[in-house]
Coordinates of C-alpha atoms in Angstrom, one line a residue:
X1 CA 56.4 -38.3 -0.9
X2 CA 52.9 -38.2 -2.3
X3 CA 52.5 -42.0 -1.9
X4 CA 53.5 -41.8 1.7
X5 CA 51.0 -39.0 2.4
X6 CA 48.2 -41.0 0.8
X7 CA 49.1 -44.1 2.8
X8 CA 49.1 -42.1 6.0
X9 CA 45.7 -40.5 5.2
X10 CA 44.1 -43.9 4.5
X11 CA 45.6 -45.4 7.6
X12 CA 44.2 -42.6 9.7
X13 CA 40.7 -43.4 8.4
X14 CA 40.7 -45.5 11.6
X15 CA 40.2 -48.7 9.7
X16 CA 37.0 -47.3 8.3
X17 CA 37.6 -48.3 4.7
X18 CA 39.2 -51.8 5.2
X19 CA 36.3 -53.5 7.1
X20 CA 33.8 -51.8 4.8
X21 CA 35.7 -52.8 1.7
X22 CA 35.9 -56.4 2.8
X23 CA 32.2 -56.6 3.4
X24 CA 31.1 -54.6 0.3
X25 CA 33.4 -56.2 -2.4
X26 CA 33.6 -54.5 -5.7
X27 CA 31.7 -51.2 -4.9
X28 CA 33.9 -50.7 -1.9
X29 CA 37.0 -51.2 -4.0
X30 CA 35.7 -48.4 -6.3
X31 CA 35.3 -46.1 -3.3
X32 CA 38.8 -46.9 -2.1
X33 CA 40.2 -46.2 -5.5
X34 CA 38.4 -42.9 -5.6
X35 CA 39.5 -41.9 -2.1
X36 CA 43.2 -42.7 -3.0
X37 CA 42.8 -40.6 -6.2
X38 CA 41.5 -37.6 -4.2
X39 CA 44.2 -37.8 -1.6
X40 CA 46.9 -38.0 -4.3
X41 CA 45.3 -35.0 -6.1
X42 CA 45.3 -33.0 -2.8
X43 CA 48.9 -33.8 -2.1
X44 CA 50.0 -32.9 -5.6
X45 CA 48.1 -29.6 -5.4
X46 CA 49.9 -28.8 -2.2
X47 CA 53.3 -29.5 -3.7
X48 CA 52.3 -27.2 -6.7
X49 CA 51.2 -24.5 -4.3
X50 CA 47.6 -24.6 -5.4
X51 CA 46.1 -24.6 -1.9
X52 CA 42.6 -23.9 -3.0
X53 CA 42.6 -27.0 -5.3
X54 CA 44.0 -29.0 -2.4
X55 CA 41.2 -27.9 -0.1
X56 CA 38.6 -28.8 -2.8
X57 CA 40.1 -32.3 -3.1
X58 CA 40.0 -32.9 0.6
X59 CA 36.4 -31.6 0.7
X60 CA 35.5 -34.0 -2.1
X61 CA 36.5 -36.9 0.2
X62 CA 33.5 -35.9 2.4
X63 CA 31.2 -36.3 -0.6
X64 CA 32.6 -39.8 -1.5
X65 CA 33.0 -41.3 2.0
X66 CA 29.5 -41.7 3.6
X67 CA 29.1 -40.8 7.3
X68 CA 29.0 -43.9 9.5
X69 CA 30.5 -44.9 12.8
X70 CA 33.4 -46.7 11.2
X71 CA 34.1 -43.8 8.8
X72 CA 33.6 -41.0 11.3
X73 CA 37.3 -40.6 12.1
X74 CA 38.4 -40.5 8.4
X75 CA 35.8 -37.9 7.6
X76 CA 36.9 -35.7 10.5
X77 CA 40.5 -36.0 9.2
X78 CA 39.4 -35.0 5.7
X79 CA 37.5 -32.0 7.1
X80 CA 40.6 -30.8 9.1
X81 CA 42.8 -31.2 6.0
X82 CA 40.3 -29.2 3.8
X83 CA 40.1 -26.3 6.3
X84 CA 43.9 -26.3 6.8
X85 CA 44.4 -26.0 3.0
X86 CA 41.9 -23.2 2.7
X87 CA 43.5 -21.4 5.7
X88 CA 46.9 -21.6 4.0
X89 CA 45.4 -20.2 0.8
X90 CA 44.0 -17.3 2.9
X91 CA 47.4 -16.7 4.5
X92 CA 48.9 -16.4 1.0
X93 CA 46.2 -14.1 -0.5
X94 CA 44.6 -12.3 2.4
X95 CA 41.3 -12.5 0.6
X96 CA 37.9 -13.8 1.9
X97 CA 37.1 -16.5 -0.7
X98 CA 39.3 -19.3 0.7
X99 CA 37.8 -18.7 4.2
X100 CA 34.3 -18.7 2.8
X101 CA 35.0 -22.0 1.0
X102 CA 36.2 -23.5 4.3
X103 CA 33.1 -22.2 6.1
X104 CA 30.8 -23.8 3.5
X105 CA 32.6 -27.2 3.9
X106 CA 32.2 -27.0 7.7
X107 CA 28.5 -26.2 7.5
X108 CA 27.9 -29.0 5.0
X109 CA 29.8 -31.4 7.3
X110 CA 27.7 -30.4 10.4
X111 CA 24.5 -30.8 8.4
X112 CA 25.5 -34.4 7.4
X113 CA 26.3 -35.2 11.1
X114 CA 23.0 -33.8 12.3
X115 CA 21.1 -35.8 9.7
X116 CA 22.9 -39.0 10.6
X117 CA 23.1 -38.8 14.4
X118 CA 20.6 -36.1 15.4
X119 CA 21.3 -34.3 18.7
X120 CA 24.3 -36.6 19.5
X121 CA 26.3 -35.1 16.6
X122 CA 27.6 -32.2 18.6
X123 CA 29.1 -34.4 21.3
X124 CA 31.0 -36.6 18.8
X125 CA 34.7 -36.0 17.9
X126 CA 33.8 -34.7 14.4
X127 CA 31.0 -32.4 15.8
X128 CA 33.4 -30.9 18.4
X129 CA 36.1 -30.5 15.7
X130 CA 33.7 -28.8 13.3
X131 CA 32.5 -26.4 15.9
X132 CA 36.0 -25.4 16.8
X133 CA 37.0 -24.9 13.1
X134 CA 33.9 -22.9 12.4
X135 CA 34.6 -20.6 15.3
X136 CA 38.2 -20.1 14.1
X137 CA 37.0 -19.2 10.6
X138 CA 34.5 -16.7 12.0
X139 CA 37.1 -15.1 14.2
X140 CA 39.6 -14.8 11.3
X141 CA 36.9 -13.1 9.1
X142 CA 36.0 -10.7 11.9
X143 CA 39.6 -9.8 12.7
X144 CA 40.2 -9.0 9.0
X145 CA 36.9 -7.1 8.5
X146 CA 35.8 -9.7 5.9
X147 CA 32.5 -11.4 5.4
X148 CA 31.1 -14.1 3.2
X149 CA 28.2 -12.8 1.1
X150 CA 25.9 -15.0 -0.9
X151 CA 25.7 -14.5 -4.6
X152 CA 22.0 -13.8 -4.4
X153 CA 21.5 -11.2 -1.7
X154 CA 18.0 -11.0 -0.2
X155 CA 16.0 -8.6 -2.2
X156 CA 15.3 -5.3 -0.5
X157 CA 11.7 -5.0 0.6
X158 CA 9.6 -2.9 -1.8
X159 CA 8.8 0.5 -0.4
X160 CA 5.3 0.8 0.9
X161 CA 2.9 2.6 -1.6
X162 CA 2.4 6.2 -0.7
X163 CA -1.0 6.8 0.8
X164 CA -3.5 8.3 -1.6
X165 CA -4.4 11.8 -0.7
X166 CA -7.8 12.2 0.8
X167 CA -10.2 13.9 -1.5
X168 CA -10.8 17.5 -0.6
X169 CA -14.2 17.8 1.1
X170 CA -16.8 19.3 -1.1
X171 CA -17.5 22.9 -0.4
X172 CA -20.7 23.1 1.6
X173 CA -23.1 25.4 0.0
X174 CA -24.2 28.0 2.5
X175 CA -28.0 27.9 2.9
X176 CA -29.8 31.1 1.9
X177 CA -30.9 33.3 4.8
X178 CA -34.5 33.0 6.0
X179 CA -35.2 36.6 4.9
X180 CA -34.1 35.8 1.4
X181 CA -36.4 32.8 1.2
X182 CA -39.3 34.7 2.7
X183 CA -38.7 37.6 0.4
X184 CA -38.6 35.4 -2.7
X185 CA -41.9 33.8 -1.6
X186 CA -43.5 37.1 -1.0
X187 CA -42.4 38.4 -4.4
X188 CA -43.8 35.3 -6.0
X189 CA -47.1 35.8 -4.3
X190 CA -47.1 39.4 -5.2
X191 CA -46.5 38.6 -8.8
X192 CA -49.4 36.1 -8.8
X193 CA -51.7 38.8 -7.2
X194 CA -50.6 41.3 -9.8
X195 CA -51.5 38.9 -12.5
X196 CA -54.9 38.5 -10.8
X197 CA -55.3 42.2 -10.9
X198 CA -54.5 42.3 -14.6
X199 CA -57.1 39.6 -15.2
X200 CA -59.7 41.4 -13.2
X201 CA -59.1 44.6 -15.2
X202 CA -59.4 42.7 -18.4
X203 CA -62.8 41.2 -17.3
X204 CA -64.0 44.7 -16.3
X205 CA -62.9 46.3 -19.5
X206 CA -64.5 43.5 -21.6
X207 CA -67.8 43.8 -19.7
X208 CA -67.8 47.6 -20.2
X209 CA -67.2 47.1 -24.0
X210 CA -70.0 44.5 -24.3
X211 CA -72.4 46.8 -22.4
X212 CA -71.7 49.7 -24.7
X213 CA -72.1 47.5 -27.8
X214 CA -75.4 46.3 -26.4
X215 CA -76.7 49.8 -25.8
X216 CA -75.7 50.8 -29.3
X217 CA -77.7 47.9 -30.7
X218 CA -80.7 48.6 -28.4
X219 CA -80.8 52.2 -27.3
X220 CA -83.9 51.7 -25.2
X221 CA -82.4 49.2 -22.9
X222 CA -82.4 50.1 -19.2
X223 CA -80.2 48.8 -16.4
X224 CA -82.9 46.5 -15.3
X225 CA -82.6 44.5 -18.5
X226 CA -81.4 41.0 -17.5
X227 CA -78.8 40.7 -20.2
X228 CA -77.4 44.2 -19.5
X229 CA -77.5 43.7 -15.8
X230 CA -75.6 40.4 -16.1
X231 CA -72.8 42.1 -18.2
X232 CA -72.6 45.0 -15.7
X233 CA -72.3 42.6 -12.7
X234 CA -69.5 40.7 -14.4
X235 CA -67.7 43.9 -15.0
X236 CA -68.1 44.9 -11.3
X237 CA -66.7 41.6 -10.2
X238 CA -63.8 42.0 -12.5
X239 CA -63.1 45.4 -11.1
X240 CA -63.3 44.3 -7.5
X241 CA -60.9 41.4 -8.3
X242 CA -58.5 43.8 -9.8
X243 CA -58.7 46.2 -6.9
X244 CA -58.1 43.4 -4.3
X245 CA -55.3 41.8 -6.4
X246 CA -53.6 45.2 -6.8
X247 CA -53.7 46.1 -3.2
X248 CA -52.5 42.7 -1.9
X249 CA -50.1 42.2 -4.8
X250 CA -48.5 45.6 -4.2
X251 CA -48.1 44.9 -0.5
X252 CA -46.6 41.5 -1.2
X253 CA -44.1 43.0 -3.7
X254 CA -43.1 45.7 -1.3
X255 CA -42.6 43.2 1.6
X256 CA -40.7 40.8 -0.7
X257 CA -38.4 43.6 -1.9
X258 CA -37.7 44.7 1.7
X259 CA -36.9 41.1 2.8
X260 CA -34.6 40.6 -0.2
X261 CA -32.9 43.8 0.6
X262 CA -32.4 42.8 4.2
X263 CA -30.9 39.4 3.2
X264 CA -28.6 41.2 0.7
X265 CA -27.2 43.4 3.3
X266 CA -26.7 40.6 5.8
X267 CA -24.9 38.2 3.4
X268 CA -21.1 38.3 3.3
X269 CA -19.6 40.3 0.4
X270 CA -17.8 37.2 -0.9
X271 CA -21.0 35.3 -1.1
X272 CA -22.8 38.2 -2.6
X273 CA -20.2 38.3 -5.4
X274 CA -20.8 34.6 -6.1
X275 CA -24.6 34.7 -5.9
X276 CA -26.2 37.6 -7.6
X277 CA -29.9 38.3 -7.6
X278 CA -32.1 40.5 -9.6
X279 CA -35.8 41.3 -9.1
X280 CA -37.9 42.7 -11.9
X281 CA -41.2 42.5 -13.6
X282 CA -41.8 40.3 -16.5
X283 CA -44.7 39.2 -18.6
X284 CA -47.0 37.2 -16.3
X285 CA -45.6 38.2 -13.0
X286 CA -42.4 39.1 -11.0
X287 CA -39.1 37.4 -11.8
X288 CA -36.4 36.8 -9.2
X289 CA -33.0 35.7 -10.5
X290 CA -30.3 34.3 -8.1

């Protein structure tokens, strides 16, 4: 029975092998022997009930027999036999792998036709047969809610990196009120003038002391004495400087204190808690601390 099946398959190669074998001599004989072996293997596998192995043997015929006009019919027959064996395996197991194997054989067959004949492949007998078989496999998969997944699924795209949080804007420092600036300047000027007053008082006191010492040394001196007159004039200038510095410095200090007080009252309580200020006298002038 196996021998008759092989003979029928080779005869249905549409004379593809015989003319080619006659022209190609020994290599063609090797191909014929290999084809006979594959058909015998497929037939034996069918008799043993191993339909998947039978389908694989028929599919191997497509690898051995090159596509050509004279072998086109034989290759189409091998394709139909392979798909039929895989379909029978599916009917026995109701699992997707046999159908997926059939689908892969059809896709490879169509690719070979396209490479050999280009756009004319679809209109050929083998092209039309392959399209019909492929549609049947797809319909069977869909009807049974099956699918053919590749072993290496496409990797899922990596999630986009989370956007970096924008840096919080730096807290803008509230500019000090104009009254505070003016008050601080006024206090500073007042402090300088008070220092001038102190220097004037020092000059006057030193001149007075020098005049007394000179009178003790020379009791007969009068105010018209040039040396004594010079000392007394220096003392008067120092006193005048002290008086002017005291008056102006005192006024500047009072005005500065008033302006600082105004700015302190106008500033928000929160800001006042953050920025403290102290006004006081220190050596050499007035000190304002913010």
